[in-house]
C-alpha positions as a Python dict, from the first residue, in 0.01 Angstrom:
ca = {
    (1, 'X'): (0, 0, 0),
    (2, 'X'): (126, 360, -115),
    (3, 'X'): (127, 676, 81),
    (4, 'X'): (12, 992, -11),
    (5, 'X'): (349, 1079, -116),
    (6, 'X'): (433, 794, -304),
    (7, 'X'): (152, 817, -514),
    (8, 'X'): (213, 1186, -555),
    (9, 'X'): (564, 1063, -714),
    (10, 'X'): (375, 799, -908),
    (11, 'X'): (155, 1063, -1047),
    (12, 'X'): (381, 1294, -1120),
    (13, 'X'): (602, 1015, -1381),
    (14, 'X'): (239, 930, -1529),
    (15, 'X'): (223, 1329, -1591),
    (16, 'X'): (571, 1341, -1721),
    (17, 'X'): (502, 1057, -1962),
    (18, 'X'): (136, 1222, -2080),
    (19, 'X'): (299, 1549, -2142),
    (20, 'X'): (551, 1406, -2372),
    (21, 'X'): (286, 1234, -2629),
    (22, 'X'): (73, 1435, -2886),
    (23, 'X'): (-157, 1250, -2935),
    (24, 'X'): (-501, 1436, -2867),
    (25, 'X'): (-725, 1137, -2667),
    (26, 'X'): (-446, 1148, -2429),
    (27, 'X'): (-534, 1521, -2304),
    (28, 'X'): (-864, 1394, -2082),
    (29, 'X'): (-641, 1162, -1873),
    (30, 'X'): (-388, 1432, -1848),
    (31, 'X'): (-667, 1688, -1698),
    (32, 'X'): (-756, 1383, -1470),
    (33, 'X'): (-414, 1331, -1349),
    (34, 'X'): (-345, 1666, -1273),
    (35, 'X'): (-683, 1714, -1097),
    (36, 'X'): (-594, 1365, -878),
    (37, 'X'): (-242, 1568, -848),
    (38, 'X'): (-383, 1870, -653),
    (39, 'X'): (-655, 1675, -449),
    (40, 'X'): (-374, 1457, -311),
    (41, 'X'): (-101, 1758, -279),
    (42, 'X'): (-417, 1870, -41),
    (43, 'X'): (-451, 1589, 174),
    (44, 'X'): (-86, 1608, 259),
    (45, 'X'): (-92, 1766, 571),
    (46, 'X'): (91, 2095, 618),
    (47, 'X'): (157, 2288, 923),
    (48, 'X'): (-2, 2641, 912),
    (49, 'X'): (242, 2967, 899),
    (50, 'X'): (221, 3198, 1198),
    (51, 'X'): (122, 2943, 1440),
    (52, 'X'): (28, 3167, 1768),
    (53, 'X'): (-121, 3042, 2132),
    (54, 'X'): (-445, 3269, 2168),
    (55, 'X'): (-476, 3343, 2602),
    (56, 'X'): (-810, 3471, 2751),
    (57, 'X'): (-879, 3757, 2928),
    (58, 'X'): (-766, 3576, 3272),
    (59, 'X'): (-424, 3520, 3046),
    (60, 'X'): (-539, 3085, 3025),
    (61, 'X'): (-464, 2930, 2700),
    (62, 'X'): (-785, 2981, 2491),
    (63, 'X'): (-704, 2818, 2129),
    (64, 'X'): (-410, 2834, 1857),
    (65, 'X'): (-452, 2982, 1563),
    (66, 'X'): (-220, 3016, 1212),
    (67, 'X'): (-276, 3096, 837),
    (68, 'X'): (-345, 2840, 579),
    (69, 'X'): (12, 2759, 411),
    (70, 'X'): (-152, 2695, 40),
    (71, 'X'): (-375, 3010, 0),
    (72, 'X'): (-305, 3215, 308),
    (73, 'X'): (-659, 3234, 471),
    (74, 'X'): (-539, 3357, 807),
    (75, 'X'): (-706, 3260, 1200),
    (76, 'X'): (-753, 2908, 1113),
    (77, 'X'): (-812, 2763, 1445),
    (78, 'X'): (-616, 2402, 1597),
    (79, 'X'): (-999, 2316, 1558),
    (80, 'X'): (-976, 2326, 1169),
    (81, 'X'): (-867, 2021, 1006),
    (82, 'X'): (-894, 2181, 641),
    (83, 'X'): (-889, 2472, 516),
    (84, 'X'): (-1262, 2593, 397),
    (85, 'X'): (-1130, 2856, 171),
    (86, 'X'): (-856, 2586, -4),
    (87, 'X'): (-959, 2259, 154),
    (88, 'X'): (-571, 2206, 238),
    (89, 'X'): (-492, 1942, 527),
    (90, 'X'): (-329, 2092, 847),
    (91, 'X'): (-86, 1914, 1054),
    (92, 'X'): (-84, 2130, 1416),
    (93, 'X'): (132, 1882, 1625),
}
């Protein structure tokens, strides 16, 4: 059984191969391939940027917040496991 990554490698070569043909019923499996390409890049969790500890009034850890990596939708919460703007995995450990 691949990982996400593997596949993403695997992928990738089928894309390398596609793009070198010319013939024209090849060019609906290369629009699938690169669709499959980003949906997977996507479920590859990635930590957010700016990762901050958000305190309460009383100064007690509240929640953590960062921005999304892929589009840069900033406050996503340690609640979020996607991005709703992108739909990009986060990885907050």
């Amino acid at each position: 059984m691949m990982n996400n990554e593997e596949v993403m490698v695997e992928l990738h070569k089928c894309l390398d191969y596609i793009r070198s043909q010319s013939n024209p019923s090849v060019l609906d499996c290369k629009k699938a391939l690169v669709f499959a390409t980003q949906t997977l890049r996507k479920q590859i969790p990635m930590k957010p940027n700016n990762i901050k500890d958000i305190l309460d009034f009383s100064g007690k850890y509240y929640t953590t917040r960062g921005d999304c990596p892929v589009c840069g939708r900033e406050r996503v919460s340690i609640s979020d496991s996607y991005c709703d703007n992108c739909g990009q995995k986060f990885d907050w450990e």
